[in-house]
CSV table of C-alpha atoms and ligand atoms in Angstrom, one decimal:
chain,number,residue,atom,x,y,z
A,162,MET,CA,0.0,0.0,0.0
A,163,ILE,CA,1.1,3.5,-0.7
A,164,LEU,CA,-0.3,6.6,1.0
A,165,ILE,CA,-0.1,9.8,-1.0
A,166,LYS,CA,-0.5,12.4,1.7
A,167,GLY,CA,-1.9,15.9,1.7
A,168,GLY,CA,-1.9,16.8,-2.0
A,169,ARG,CA,-4.4,18.9,-3.9
A,170,VAL,CA,-6.4,16.2,-5.7
A,171,TYR,CA,-7.9,17.4,-8.9
A,172,ASP,CA,-11.7,16.7,-9.0
A,173,PRO,CA,-13.6,18.0,-12.0
A,174,LEU,CA,-16.7,18.2,-9.9
A,175,GLY,CA,-15.0,20.0,-7.0
A,176,ASP,CA,-13.1,23.3,-6.8
A,177,THR,CA,-11.0,23.2,-10.0
A,178,ASP,CA,-9.2,26.5,-9.1
A,179,LEU,CA,-8.0,25.4,-5.7
A,180,PRO,CA,-8.7,21.7,-5.1
A,181,GLY,CA,-8.8,20.5,-1.5
A,182,LEU,CA,-6.0,18.8,0.3
A,183,LEU,CA,-6.6,15.1,0.4
A,184,ASP,CA,-5.0,11.7,1.1
A,185,VAL,CA,-5.0,9.1,-1.6
A,186,LEU,CA,-4.5,5.5,-0.5
A,187,VAL,CA,-3.4,2.9,-3.1
A,188,ASP,CA,-3.5,-0.8,-2.5
A,189,GLY,CA,-1.9,-2.9,-5.2
A,190,ASP,CA,-2.9,-1.3,-8.5
A,191,ILE,CA,-6.2,0.3,-7.1
A,192,ILE,CA,-7.1,3.5,-5.5
A,193,VAL,CA,-8.9,2.4,-2.3
A,194,SER,CA,-9.7,5.8,-0.8
A,195,VAL,CA,-9.5,9.5,-1.3
A,196,THR,CA,-10.2,11.2,2.0
A,197,ALA,CA,-9.6,14.4,3.9
A,198,PRO,CA,-6.6,14.2,6.2
A,199,ASP,CA,-7.1,13.4,9.9
A,200,ASP,CA,-10.9,13.0,10.0
A,201,ASP,CA,-11.7,9.9,8.2
A,202,GLN,CA,-12.1,6.5,9.9
A,203,ASP,CA,-11.6,4.6,6.7
A,204,ARG,CA,-8.2,6.2,6.1
A,205,LYS,CA,-7.1,5.5,9.7
A,206,ARG,CA,-8.1,1.9,9.3
A,207,HIS,CA,-6.2,1.6,6.1
A,208,VAL,CA,-3.1,3.2,7.6
A,209,GLU,CA,-3.3,0.9,10.5
A,210,GLN,CA,-3.4,-2.0,8.1
A,211,LEU,CA,-0.4,-0.5,6.3
A,212,ALA,CA,1.6,-0.5,9.5
A,213,GLU,CA,0.6,-4.1,10.3
A,214,ARG,CA,1.7,-5.3,6.9
A,215,GLY,CA,4.9,-3.4,7.1
A,216,LEU,CA,4.5,-2.3,3.5
A,217,ALA,CA,3.8,1.3,4.1
A,218,GLU,CA,5.2,4.0,1.9
A,219,VAL,CA,4.0,7.5,2.5
A,220,ILE,CA,4.6,10.0,-0.2
A,221,ASP,CA,4.5,13.6,1.1
A,222,ALA,CA,2.3,15.4,-1.4
A,223,ARG,CA,2.5,18.9,0.1
A,224,ASP,CA,2.8,21.5,-2.7
A,225,ARG,CA,1.8,18.8,-5.1
A,226,LEU,CA,-1.3,18.7,-7.4
A,227,ILE,CA,-2.5,15.1,-7.9
A,228,VAL,CA,-4.0,14.6,-11.3
A,229,PRO,CA,-5.3,11.5,-13.1
A,230,GLY,CA,-2.8,10.1,-15.5
A,231,PHE,CA,-3.4,11.6,-18.9
A,232,VAL,CA,-4.6,9.4,-21.7
A,233,ASN,CA,-2.9,9.9,-25.0
A,234,ALA,CA,-5.9,8.8,-27.0
A,235,HIS,CA,-4.2,8.8,-30.4
A,236,TYR,CA,-0.5,7.9,-30.9
A,237,HIS,CA,1.7,5.8,-33.1
A,238,SER,CA,4.9,4.4,-31.7
A,239,TYR,CA,6.5,3.3,-35.0
A,240,ASP,CA,8.1,6.6,-36.0
A,241,THR,CA,9.4,8.1,-32.7
A,242,LEU,CA,12.9,8.2,-34.2
A,243,VAL,CA,11.7,10.6,-36.9
A,244,LYS,CA,11.2,13.4,-34.3
A,245,GLY,CA,12.7,16.6,-35.7
A,246,LEU,CA,13.4,15.3,-39.2
A,247,VAL,CA,10.4,16.6,-41.2
A,248,GLU,CA,9.0,20.1,-41.5
A,249,ASP,CA,6.7,22.1,-43.8
A,250,ALA,CA,5.3,18.9,-45.4
A,251,PRO,CA,1.6,18.6,-46.1
A,252,PHE,CA,0.0,15.3,-45.0
A,253,ASP,CA,0.6,13.0,-47.9
A,254,LEU,CA,4.2,14.1,-48.4
A,255,TRP,CA,4.8,13.7,-44.6
A,256,ALA,CA,3.3,10.2,-44.9
A,257,MET,CA,6.1,9.2,-47.2
A,258,HIS,CA,8.6,10.0,-44.4
A,259,SER,CA,6.8,8.3,-41.6
A,260,GLN,CA,4.8,5.2,-42.5
A,261,PRO,CA,6.3,1.8,-41.6
A,262,ALA,CA,5.7,0.4,-45.1
A,263,PHE,CA,8.3,2.9,-46.5
A,264,PHE,CA,10.9,1.9,-43.8
A,265,GLY,CA,10.6,-1.9,-44.2
A,266,PRO,CA,11.8,-4.3,-41.4
A,267,ARG,CA,13.8,-2.7,-38.6
A,268,SER,CA,16.3,-4.3,-36.2
A,269,LYS,CA,15.1,-5.8,-32.9
A,270,ALA,CA,17.1,-3.2,-31.0
A,271,GLU,CA,15.5,-0.4,-32.9
A,272,LEU,CA,12.0,-1.8,-32.4
A,273,ARG,CA,12.6,-1.9,-28.7
A,274,LEU,CA,14.3,1.5,-28.5
A,275,ARG,CA,11.6,3.4,-30.5
A,276,THR,CA,8.8,1.9,-28.3
A,277,LEU,CA,10.7,2.8,-25.1
A,278,LEU,CA,11.4,6.3,-26.4
A,279,GLY,CA,7.8,7.3,-27.0
A,280,ALA,CA,6.7,5.7,-23.8
A,281,ILE,CA,9.4,7.4,-21.7
A,282,GLU,CA,8.4,10.8,-23.3
A,283,CYS,CA,4.8,10.1,-22.4
A,284,LEU,CA,5.5,9.2,-18.8
A,285,ARG,CA,7.7,12.2,-18.3
A,286,GLN,CA,4.7,14.4,-19.3
A,287,GLY,CA,2.3,12.6,-17.0
A,288,ILE,CA,0.7,10.4,-19.7
A,289,THR,CA,0.0,7.1,-18.2
A,290,THR,CA,-2.0,5.5,-21.0
A,291,VAL,CA,-1.3,5.5,-24.7
A,292,GLN,CA,-3.5,4.2,-27.5
A,293,ASP,CA,-0.8,2.9,-29.8
A,294,MET,CA,-2.2,2.5,-33.3
A,295,CYS,CA,0.7,0.4,-34.6
A,296,THR,CA,1.7,-1.3,-37.8
A,297,LEU,CA,4.1,-4.3,-37.8
A,298,VAL,CA,6.7,-4.7,-40.5
A,299,PRO,CA,6.9,-7.6,-40.9
A,300,GLN,CA,3.5,-8.5,-39.4
A,301,ASP,CA,4.6,-11.3,-37.3
A,302,GLU,CA,4.6,-12.5,-33.7
A,303,GLU,CA,8.3,-11.7,-33.0
A,304,THR,CA,7.8,-8.0,-34.0
A,305,LEU,CA,4.7,-7.8,-31.8
A,306,ASP,CA,6.5,-9.5,-28.9
A,307,ILE,CA,9.4,-7.0,-29.0
A,308,ILE,CA,7.0,-4.1,-28.8
A,309,ALA,CA,4.8,-5.6,-26.1
A,310,SER,CA,7.9,-6.4,-24.1
A,311,ALA,CA,9.2,-2.8,-24.3
A,312,TYR,CA,5.9,-1.6,-23.0
A,313,ARG,CA,6.2,-4.0,-20.1
A,314,GLU,CA,9.7,-2.9,-19.4
A,315,VAL,CA,8.8,0.8,-19.2
A,316,GLY,CA,5.6,0.3,-17.3
A,317,ILE,CA,3.1,2.4,-19.2
A,318,ARG,CA,-0.5,1.4,-19.8
A,319,VAL,CA,-1.1,0.7,-23.5
A,320,VAL,CA,-4.2,0.1,-25.5
A,321,PHE,CA,-2.7,-1.6,-28.5
A,322,ALA,CA,-4.3,-1.9,-31.9
A,323,LEU,CA,-2.9,-3.0,-35.2
A,324,ALA,CA,-3.9,-0.5,-37.9
A,325,LEU,CA,-5.0,-2.6,-40.8
A,326,ARG,CA,-5.4,-1.3,-44.4
A,327,ASP,CA,-5.8,-3.4,-47.5
A,328,LEU,CA,-5.8,-0.4,-50.0
A,329,ALA,CA,-2.3,0.9,-50.1
A,330,GLU,CA,-2.4,4.0,-52.2
A,331,LEU,CA,-1.8,7.4,-50.6
A,332,ASP,CA,-5.0,9.3,-49.8
A,333,ILE,CA,-4.2,12.0,-52.4
A,334,ALA,CA,-3.5,9.5,-55.2
A,335,PRO,CA,-6.7,10.3,-57.2
A,336,PHE,CA,-5.6,13.9,-57.6
A,337,LEU,CA,-2.0,13.2,-58.8
A,338,PRO,CA,-1.0,14.3,-62.3
A,339,ASP,CA,-1.2,11.6,-65.0
A,340,ASP,CA,2.4,11.8,-66.1
A,341,LEU,CA,4.1,10.1,-63.1
A,342,SER,CA,7.3,8.2,-63.6
A,343,GLU,CA,7.1,4.5,-62.9
A,344,ALA,CA,9.2,4.9,-59.7
A,345,VAL,CA,7.0,7.6,-58.3
A,346,ARG,CA,3.8,5.7,-59.3
A,347,ARG,CA,5.1,2.7,-57.4
A,348,SER,CA,6.0,4.6,-54.3
A,349,VAL,CA,2.6,6.3,-54.0
A,350,THR,CA,0.4,3.4,-54.9
A,351,GLY,CA,2.0,0.7,-52.7
A,352,THR,CA,1.0,-3.0,-52.5
A,353,PRO,CA,-2.5,-4.0,-51.5
A,354,ARG,CA,-2.9,-6.6,-48.7
A,355,ASP,CA,-5.2,-9.5,-48.1
A,356,PRO,CA,-7.7,-8.4,-45.5
A,357,LEU,CA,-8.7,-11.8,-44.4
A,358,GLU,CA,-5.1,-12.8,-43.7
A,359,ASP,CA,-4.6,-9.6,-41.6
A,360,LEU,CA,-7.8,-10.0,-39.7
A,361,ALA,CA,-6.9,-13.6,-38.9
A,362,PHE,CA,-3.5,-12.4,-37.6
A,363,VAL,CA,-5.1,-9.8,-35.3
A,364,ASP,CA,-7.6,-12.4,-34.1
A,365,SER,CA,-4.9,-14.9,-33.3
A,366,GLN,CA,-2.8,-12.3,-31.4
A,367,ILE,CA,-5.7,-11.1,-29.3
A,368,ARG,CA,-6.0,-14.7,-28.1
A,369,ARG,CA,-2.3,-15.3,-27.8
A,370,LEU,CA,-1.5,-12.2,-25.8
A,371,PRO,CA,-4.8,-11.5,-23.9
A,372,SER,CA,-5.5,-8.2,-22.3
A,373,GLY,CA,-4.3,-8.0,-18.7
A,374,GLY,CA,-2.3,-5.8,-16.4
A,375,LEU,CA,-1.2,-2.8,-18.3
A,376,TRP,CA,-1.8,-4.4,-21.7
A,377,HIS,CA,-5.2,-3.8,-23.4
A,378,TRP,CA,-6.3,-4.6,-26.9
A,379,GLY,CA,-8.2,-2.5,-29.4
A,380,VAL,CA,-8.8,-3.0,-33.1
A,381,ALA,CA,-8.2,-0.6,-35.9
A,382,ALA,CA,-8.6,0.1,-39.6
A,383,SER,CA,-6.2,2.8,-40.6
A,384,GLY,CA,-8.9,4.8,-42.4
A,385,PRO,CA,-12.2,3.9,-44.1
A,386,GLN,CA,-10.8,5.2,-47.5
A,387,ARG,CA,-7.8,2.8,-47.0
A,388,SER,CA,-10.0,-0.2,-46.4
A,389,SER,CA,-12.3,-2.4,-48.3
A,390,ASP,CA,-15.8,-3.0,-46.9
A,391,ARG,CA,-14.7,-6.5,-46.1
A,392,LEU,CA,-11.9,-5.2,-43.9
A,393,LEU,CA,-14.1,-2.7,-42.1
A,394,GLU,CA,-16.7,-5.3,-41.5
A,395,GLY,CA,-14.0,-7.7,-40.3
A,396,VAL,CA,-12.6,-5.1,-37.8
A,397,ALA,CA,-16.1,-4.3,-36.5
A,398,SER,CA,-16.8,-8.0,-36.1
A,399,LEU,CA,-13.6,-8.5,-34.0
A,400,SER,CA,-14.7,-5.6,-31.9
A,401,ASP,CA,-18.1,-7.3,-31.3
A,402,ARG,CA,-16.5,-10.7,-30.6
A,403,TYR,CA,-14.0,-9.4,-28.0
A,404,ASP,CA,-15.8,-6.3,-26.9
A,405,LEU,CA,-13.0,-4.0,-27.9
A,406,PRO,CA,-12.8,-0.3,-28.9
A,407,VAL,CA,-12.4,0.4,-32.6
A,408,PHE,CA,-9.9,3.1,-33.8
A,409,THR,CA,-9.6,4.8,-37.2
A,410,HIS,CA,-8.6,8.0,-38.8
A,411,VAL,CA,-11.5,10.0,-40.2
A,412,TYR,CA,-11.5,13.2,-42.4
A,413,GLU,CA,-8.0,14.3,-41.3
A,414,THR,CA,-7.3,16.2,-44.6
A,415,LYS,CA,-9.1,17.9,-47.4
A,416,ALA,CA,-7.7,15.3,-49.8
A,417,GLN,CA,-9.4,12.5,-47.8
A,418,THR,CA,-12.6,14.5,-47.9
A,419,ALA,CA,-12.4,15.1,-51.6
A,420,LYS,CA,-11.7,11.4,-52.2
A,421,ALA,CA,-14.7,10.5,-50.0
A,422,ARG,CA,-17.0,12.7,-52.2
A,423,ARG,CA,-15.9,10.5,-55.1
A,424,VAL,CA,-15.7,7.0,-53.6
A,425,TYR,CA,-18.8,7.2,-51.4
A,426,ALA,CA,-21.1,8.8,-54.1
A,427,SER,CA,-23.9,6.3,-53.1
A,428,GLN,CA,-23.8,7.8,-49.6
A,429,GLY,CA,-23.8,11.4,-50.8
A,430,GLY,CA,-20.0,11.5,-50.6
A,431,SER,CA,-20.0,11.0,-46.8
A,432,MET,CA,-17.4,8.8,-45.2
A,433,ILE,CA,-19.4,8.9,-42.0
A,434,ARG,CA,-22.6,7.5,-43.7
A,435,HIS,CA,-20.4,4.9,-45.4
A,436,MET,CA,-19.0,3.9,-42.0
A,437,ALA,CA,-22.6,3.6,-40.6
A,438,ALA,CA,-23.7,1.5,-43.6
A,439,VAL,CA,-21.0,-1.1,-43.1
A,440,GLY,CA,-21.5,-1.3,-39.3
A,441,PHE,CA,-18.3,0.6,-38.4
A,442,LEU,CA,-19.9,3.5,-36.6
A,443,GLY,CA,-21.1,2.9,-33.1
A,444,PRO,CA,-20.5,3.5,-29.4
A,445,ARG,CA,-17.2,1.6,-29.5
A,446,THR,CA,-15.8,3.7,-32.4
A,447,THR,CA,-13.2,6.3,-31.8
A,448,MET,CA,-12.3,8.5,-34.7
A,449,ALA,CA,-9.0,10.4,-34.8
A,450,HIS,CA,-9.0,14.0,-36.2
A,451,GLY,CA,-12.5,14.6,-37.6
A,452,VAL,CA,-11.3,17.9,-39.1
A,453,TRP,CA,-13.4,17.9,-42.2
A,454,ILE,CA,-16.8,16.7,-40.8
A,455,ALA,CA,-19.9,18.4,-42.2
A,456,PRO,CA,-22.6,19.6,-39.8
A,457,ASP,CA,-25.1,16.8,-40.8
A,458,GLU,CA,-22.3,14.3,-40.2
A,459,ILE,CA,-21.7,15.7,-36.7
A,460,ASP,CA,-25.3,15.0,-35.9
A,461,LEU,CA,-25.0,11.4,-37.2
A,462,ILE,CA,-21.8,10.8,-35.1
A,463,ALA,CA,-23.5,12.3,-32.0
A,464,ARG,CA,-26.5,9.9,-32.5
A,465,SER,CA,-24.2,6.9,-33.0
A,466,GLY,CA,-22.4,7.4,-29.7
A,467,ALA,CA,-19.0,7.4,-31.5
A,468,ARG,CA,-16.2,9.6,-30.2
A,469,ILE,CA,-13.6,11.9,-31.6
A,470,VAL,CA,-9.9,12.3,-30.7
A,471,HIS,CA,-8.7,15.8,-31.4
A,472,ASN,CA,-5.1,16.0,-32.5
A,473,PRO,CA,-4.4,19.7,-32.7
A,474,LEU,CA,-0.6,19.5,-33.0
A,475,SER,CA,-0.4,17.2,-36.0
A,476,ASN,CA,-3.4,18.8,-37.6
A,477,MET,CA,-1.5,22.1,-37.6
A,478,LYS,CA,1.9,20.8,-38.5
A,479,LEU,CA,0.5,18.9,-41.5
A,480,LYS,CA,-1.6,21.8,-42.7
A,481,SER,CA,-4.7,19.7,-42.3
A,482,GLY,CA,-7.0,22.5,-41.1
A,483,VAL,CA,-8.8,23.3,-37.9
A,484,ALA,CA,-11.2,20.8,-36.4
A,485,PRO,CA,-14.6,22.2,-35.4
A,486,ILE,CA,-14.1,21.5,-31.7
A,487,ALA,CA,-16.7,23.9,-30.3
A,488,ALA,CA,-19.4,22.4,-32.7
A,489,LEU,CA,-18.4,18.8,-31.8
A,490,LYS,CA,-18.6,19.7,-28.1
A,491,ALA,CA,-21.9,21.5,-28.6
A,492,ALA,CA,-23.3,18.4,-30.3
A,493,GLY,CA,-22.4,16.3,-27.2
A,494,ILE,CA,-19.7,14.2,-28.9
A,495,PRO,CA,-17.3,12.9,-26.3
A,496,LEU,CA,-13.9,14.4,-27.0
A,497,SER,CA,-10.4,13.3,-26.1
A,498,ILE,CA,-6.9,14.4,-27.1
A,499,GLY,CA,-4.0,12.7,-28.9
A,500,CYS,CA,-0.4,13.7,-29.5
A,501,ASP,CA,-0.2,11.6,-32.7
A,502,ASN,CA,3.1,10.8,-34.4
A,503,CYS,CA,6.4,12.0,-33.2
A,504,SER,CA,7.1,12.9,-36.8
A,505,CYS,CA,4.2,15.4,-37.1
A,506,GLY,CA,3.9,17.1,-33.7
A,507,ASP,CA,7.4,16.2,-32.6
A,508,CYS,CA,6.4,15.7,-29.0
A,509,GLN,CA,4.2,13.6,-26.7
A,510,ASN,CA,3.0,16.5,-24.5
A,511,MET,CA,-0.6,16.6,-23.3
A,512,PHE,CA,0.0,20.2,-22.0
A,513,GLN,CA,0.5,21.4,-25.5
A,514,GLY,CA,-2.5,19.3,-26.6
A,515,MET,CA,-4.7,20.7,-23.9
A,516,LYS,CA,-3.7,24.3,-24.6
A,517,MET,CA,-4.3,24.0,-28.3
A,518,PHE,CA,-7.6,22.3,-27.6
A,519,CYS,CA,-8.8,25.5,-26.0
A,520,LEU,CA,-7.0,28.0,-28.2
A,521,LEU,CA,-7.9,26.5,-31.6
A,522,ALA,CA,-11.6,26.5,-30.7
A,523,GLY,CA,-11.2,30.3,-30.6
A,524,VAL,CA,-9.4,31.0,-33.9
A,525,ALA,CA,-12.5,30.6,-36.0
A,526,ASP,CA,-14.9,32.5,-33.7
A,527,PRO,CA,-14.4,35.9,-32.1
A,528,ASN,CA,-17.0,35.1,-29.5
A,529,PRO,CA,-16.8,32.9,-26.4
A,530,THR,CA,-16.8,29.2,-27.5
A,531,GLY,CA,-17.5,27.5,-24.2
A,532,VAL,CA,-14.3,25.4,-24.6
A,533,HIS,CA,-12.5,26.0,-21.3
A,534,ALA,CA,-9.5,24.6,-19.4
A,535,VAL,CA,-11.6,22.2,-17.4
A,536,HIS,CA,-13.0,20.7,-20.7
A,537,ALA,CA,-9.4,20.2,-22.0
A,538,ILE,CA,-8.5,18.4,-18.8
A,539,GLU,CA,-11.7,16.3,-19.1
A,540,ALA,CA,-10.7,15.4,-22.6
A,541,ALA,CA,-7.2,14.5,-21.5
A,542,THR,CA,-8.4,12.3,-18.6
A,543,ARG,CA,-11.9,10.9,-18.5
A,544,GLY,CA,-12.7,11.6,-22.1
A,545,GLY,CA,-9.5,9.8,-23.1
A,546,ALA,CA,-10.2,6.8,-20.9
A,547,GLN,CA,-13.6,6.4,-22.5
A,548,ALA,CA,-12.2,6.8,-25.9
A,549,VAL,CA,-9.8,3.9,-25.5
A,550,GLY,CA,-12.3,1.6,-23.8
A,551,LEU,CA,-11.1,2.2,-20.2
A,552,GLY,CA,-13.9,4.4,-19.0
A,553,ASN,CA,-14.4,2.3,-15.9
A,554,VAL,CA,-10.7,1.7,-15.3
A,555,VAL,CA,-8.8,5.0,-15.3
A,556,GLY,CA,-9.3,8.7,-15.9
A,557,ALA,CA,-10.1,10.0,-12.4
A,558,ILE,CA,-8.7,9.9,-8.9
A,559,ALA,CA,-11.5,7.8,-7.3
A,560,PRO,CA,-11.8,4.7,-5.2
A,561,GLY,CA,-12.1,1.6,-7.3
A,562,LEU,CA,-10.2,2.9,-10.3
A,563,LYS,CA,-6.6,1.9,-11.2
A,564,ALA,CA,-4.0,4.0,-9.5
A,565,ASP,CA,-2.8,5.9,-12.6
A,566,LEU,CA,-1.8,9.4,-11.5
A,567,SER,CA,0.8,12.1,-11.5
A,568,LEU,CA,2.1,14.5,-8.9
A,569,ILE,CA,2.8,18.0,-10.2
A,570,ASP,CA,5.0,20.4,-8.4
A,571,LEU,CA,2.9,23.5,-7.5
A,572,SER,CA,6.1,25.4,-6.5
A,573,THR,CA,7.2,25.6,-10.1
A,574,ILE,CA,6.9,28.8,-12.1
A,575,ALA,CA,3.7,27.8,-13.9
A,576,TYR,CA,1.7,28.0,-10.6
A,577,LEU,CA,3.1,31.2,-9.2
A,578,PRO,CA,0.9,32.8,-8.1
A,579,LEU,CA,-1.6,29.9,-7.7
A,580,ASN,CA,-4.8,31.4,-9.1
A,581,SER,CA,-6.4,28.5,-10.8
A,582,VAL,CA,-5.0,25.0,-10.9
A,583,ALA,CA,-7.2,24.1,-14.0
A,584,ARG,CA,-6.2,27.1,-16.1
A,585,GLN,CA,-2.6,27.0,-15.1
A,586,LEU,CA,-2.3,23.3,-15.8
A,587,VAL,CA,-3.7,24.0,-19.3
A,588,PHE,CA,-2.3,27.4,-20.2
A,589,SER,CA,0.9,27.7,-18.1
A,590,GLU,CA,2.3,24.2,-17.5
A,591,THR,CA,5.0,22.9,-20.0
A,592,GLY,CA,5.6,19.5,-18.4
A,593,GLN,CA,8.4,20.8,-16.2
A,594,GLY,CA,6.3,20.4,-13.1
A,595,VAL,CA,5.6,16.7,-13.5
A,596,ASP,CA,7.4,15.2,-10.6
A,597,THR,CA,6.2,11.7,-9.8
A,598,VAL,CA,4.1,9.3,-11.9
A,599,MET,CA,2.3,6.2,-10.9
A,600,VAL,CA,0.9,3.6,-13.3
A,601,GLY,CA,-1.2,0.7,-11.9
A,602,GLY,CA,0.0,1.5,-8.4
A,603,ARG,CA,3.7,1.3,-9.4
A,604,ILE,CA,5.8,4.4,-9.2
A,605,VAL,CA,7.4,4.7,-12.6
A,606,MET,CA,8.9,8.2,-12.1
A,607,ARG,CA,9.9,9.6,-8.8
A,608,GLY,CA,11.3,13.1,-8.3
A,609,GLY,CA,11.7,13.5,-12.1
A,610,ARG,CA,13.7,10.2,-12.6
A,611,LEU,CA,12.3,7.1,-14.2
A,612,THR,CA,12.4,4.1,-11.9
A,613,THR,CA,11.8,1.4,-14.6
A,614,VAL,CA,14.5,2.4,-17.2
A,615,ASP,CA,18.1,3.3,-16.7
A,616,GLU,CA,17.9,6.5,-18.8
A,617,ALA,CA,21.6,7.0,-19.2
A,618,ALA,CA,22.0,3.4,-20.6
A,619,PHE,CA,18.9,4.0,-22.8
A,620,ARG,CA,20.4,7.2,-24.2
A,621,ALA,CA,23.6,5.4,-25.0
A,622,GLU,CA,21.8,2.5,-26.8
A,623,LEU,CA,19.7,5.0,-28.7
A,624,ASN,CA,22.8,6.9,-29.9
A,625,ASP,CA,24.3,3.6,-31.0
A,626,ALA,CA,21.2,2.8,-33.1
A,627,MET,CA,20.8,6.2,-34.7
A,628,PRO,CA,23.5,6.2,-37.4
A,629,ALA,CA,21.9,3.2,-39.1
A,630,PHE,CA,18.5,4.7,-38.8
A,631,ARG,CA,19.6,8.1,-40.2
A,632,ARG,CA,21.3,6.3,-43.2
A,633,ASP,CA,18.0,4.6,-44.0
A,634,PHE,CA,16.0,7.7,-43.4
A,635,GLU,CA,18.0,9.5,-46.1
A,636,VAL,CA,16.9,6.9,-48.6
A,637,ILE,CA,13.3,7.5,-47.6
A,638,ARG,CA,13.9,11.2,-47.8
A,639,SER,CA,15.1,10.9,-51.4
A,640,THR,CA,12.3,8.7,-52.4
A,641,ALA,CA,9.9,11.3,-51.0
A,642,ALA,CA,11.7,14.1,-52.7
A,643,LEU,CA,11.2,12.4,-56.1
A,644,ALA,CA,7.5,12.2,-55.5
A,645,ALA,CA,7.2,15.7,-53.9
A,646,PRO,CA,6.5,17.8,-57.0
A,647,ALA,CA,3.6,15.5,-58.0
A,648,LEU,CA,2.3,15.4,-54.4
A,649,LEU,CA,2.4,19.1,-54.0
A,650,GLU,CA,0.7,19.6,-57.4
A,651,ALA,CA,-2.1,17.3,-56.2
A,652,ASN,CA,-2.2,19.2,-53.0
A,653,ARG,CA,-2.7,22.4,-54.9
A,654,ARG,CA,-5.5,20.8,-57.0
A,655,VAL,CA,-7.3,19.6,-53.8
A,656,ALA,CA,-7.0,23.0,-52.2
A,657,ALA,CA,-8.9,24.5,-55.1
A,658,LEU,CA,-11.8,21.9,-54.9
A,659,ASP,CA,-15.1,22.6,-53.3
A,660,VAL,CA,-15.9,19.9,-50.9
A,661,GLY,CA,-18.9,21.7,-49.3
A,662,LEU,CA,-17.0,23.1,-46.3
A,663,ASN,CA,-13.8,24.9,-45.3
A,664,ARG,CA,-11.5,24.1,-42.4
A,665,PHE,CA,-8.7,26.6,-43.3
A,666,LEU,CA,-8.6,30.1,-42.0
A,667,GLY,CA,-8.0,33.4,-43.7
A,668,ASP,CA,-8.5,34.5,-47.3
A,669,LEU,CA,-5.9,32.4,-49.1
A,670,TRP,CA,-8.4,29.6,-50.0
B,68,ZN,ZN1,-2.8,9.0,-36.5
């Protein structure tokens, strides 16, 4: 048992400016009580039990804010080593620098290190759960085992889903010029996959490595426009069979939207209505991005019970446009926040995500939007937990939930003076204040130092692995550079199309 004593415990239903001082008692991986100091019989009884068992650890949480561990509801672990290598690239050009298919098989050491790197960055920022929408190259048990083992090693909670796609071409392919060289055509069209084989692999792995401890399964199709109906139906049926959340990317870019207008003509050009028609839209569905959703589709999503993960950093870095956060919130769609790829946001930082969640709601509307700091925190905690299928497991500091939480140092500059914990957590915190992190009752970071990984040794191993990675990345960069003129031409064509709505700002479009 661990007693976290006398911290300000963030409670969305309590005083979010100055939360009360409380004691949090953790037994095993569960929060057993959250009580006022000194006056609670339950806590006294628990502390007596602690003393009897001789297992007591008391963490002094004076000057600490105790917040639920953040849930990074949309993330990909496969390209963490690309951090800082790509800039000023619209979505499809960026994709050529980041997607596992372009990299081919990687060494075992690199698979482990890249998984650890992303997880370490998350933990250091108070993120205790990641939804890793991953792709295995090659898609085999050994590759999966290396990744799962790295997650166990670092001690973060993961909702793991293999992002399947059987249609390989880039989203923007229909808008490319006709006169592509054969080499460029090959690189942008890719190789289709057998959906039944991939679905069978996912099915077998869910049974081989069942959910338990910090490991949870989800299922995923990379995007409706990258999937045959057979694949979407297969993923939905796996979700039904195992009661798992379903993840996918939806309407991230204008090109995807323009493509939807063509390929879903029988559904009025709506990707959302197509998802509903094939049984892929329901209360277990969580859609990443949702930038280019039309108002009637927002209503349809709200009625279906599906959820949206907002990814403000990657949306901005990839020039995807501004998601209609205030409208989604007003429609009652449950929202969460993702930090997405390290190659297109370049950090796993929920503080940046929460701040952008609030600020971006305002750039399209000069009037109050009703999107406040408390809503960003809600999206980063309980909303995220619900989005990844862990709504009854994590997302709050409450008895019966898993002990996933962070202690944030209120003596750091972000909280001086302490006027509002909620607003300063969202608008002032950079991540510097995250001091101690617990996942499933285990302290994985204490006083700013990870307890599960020797970070000096990790840095040395990472440095050793980088020369080979950088060499391979230069090949990828030159393949992408060959395709860049055609991709940028297609991007210009898409920008000029009328898809019935606009998610860019200003007068340029
Ligand atoms: Zn994504």
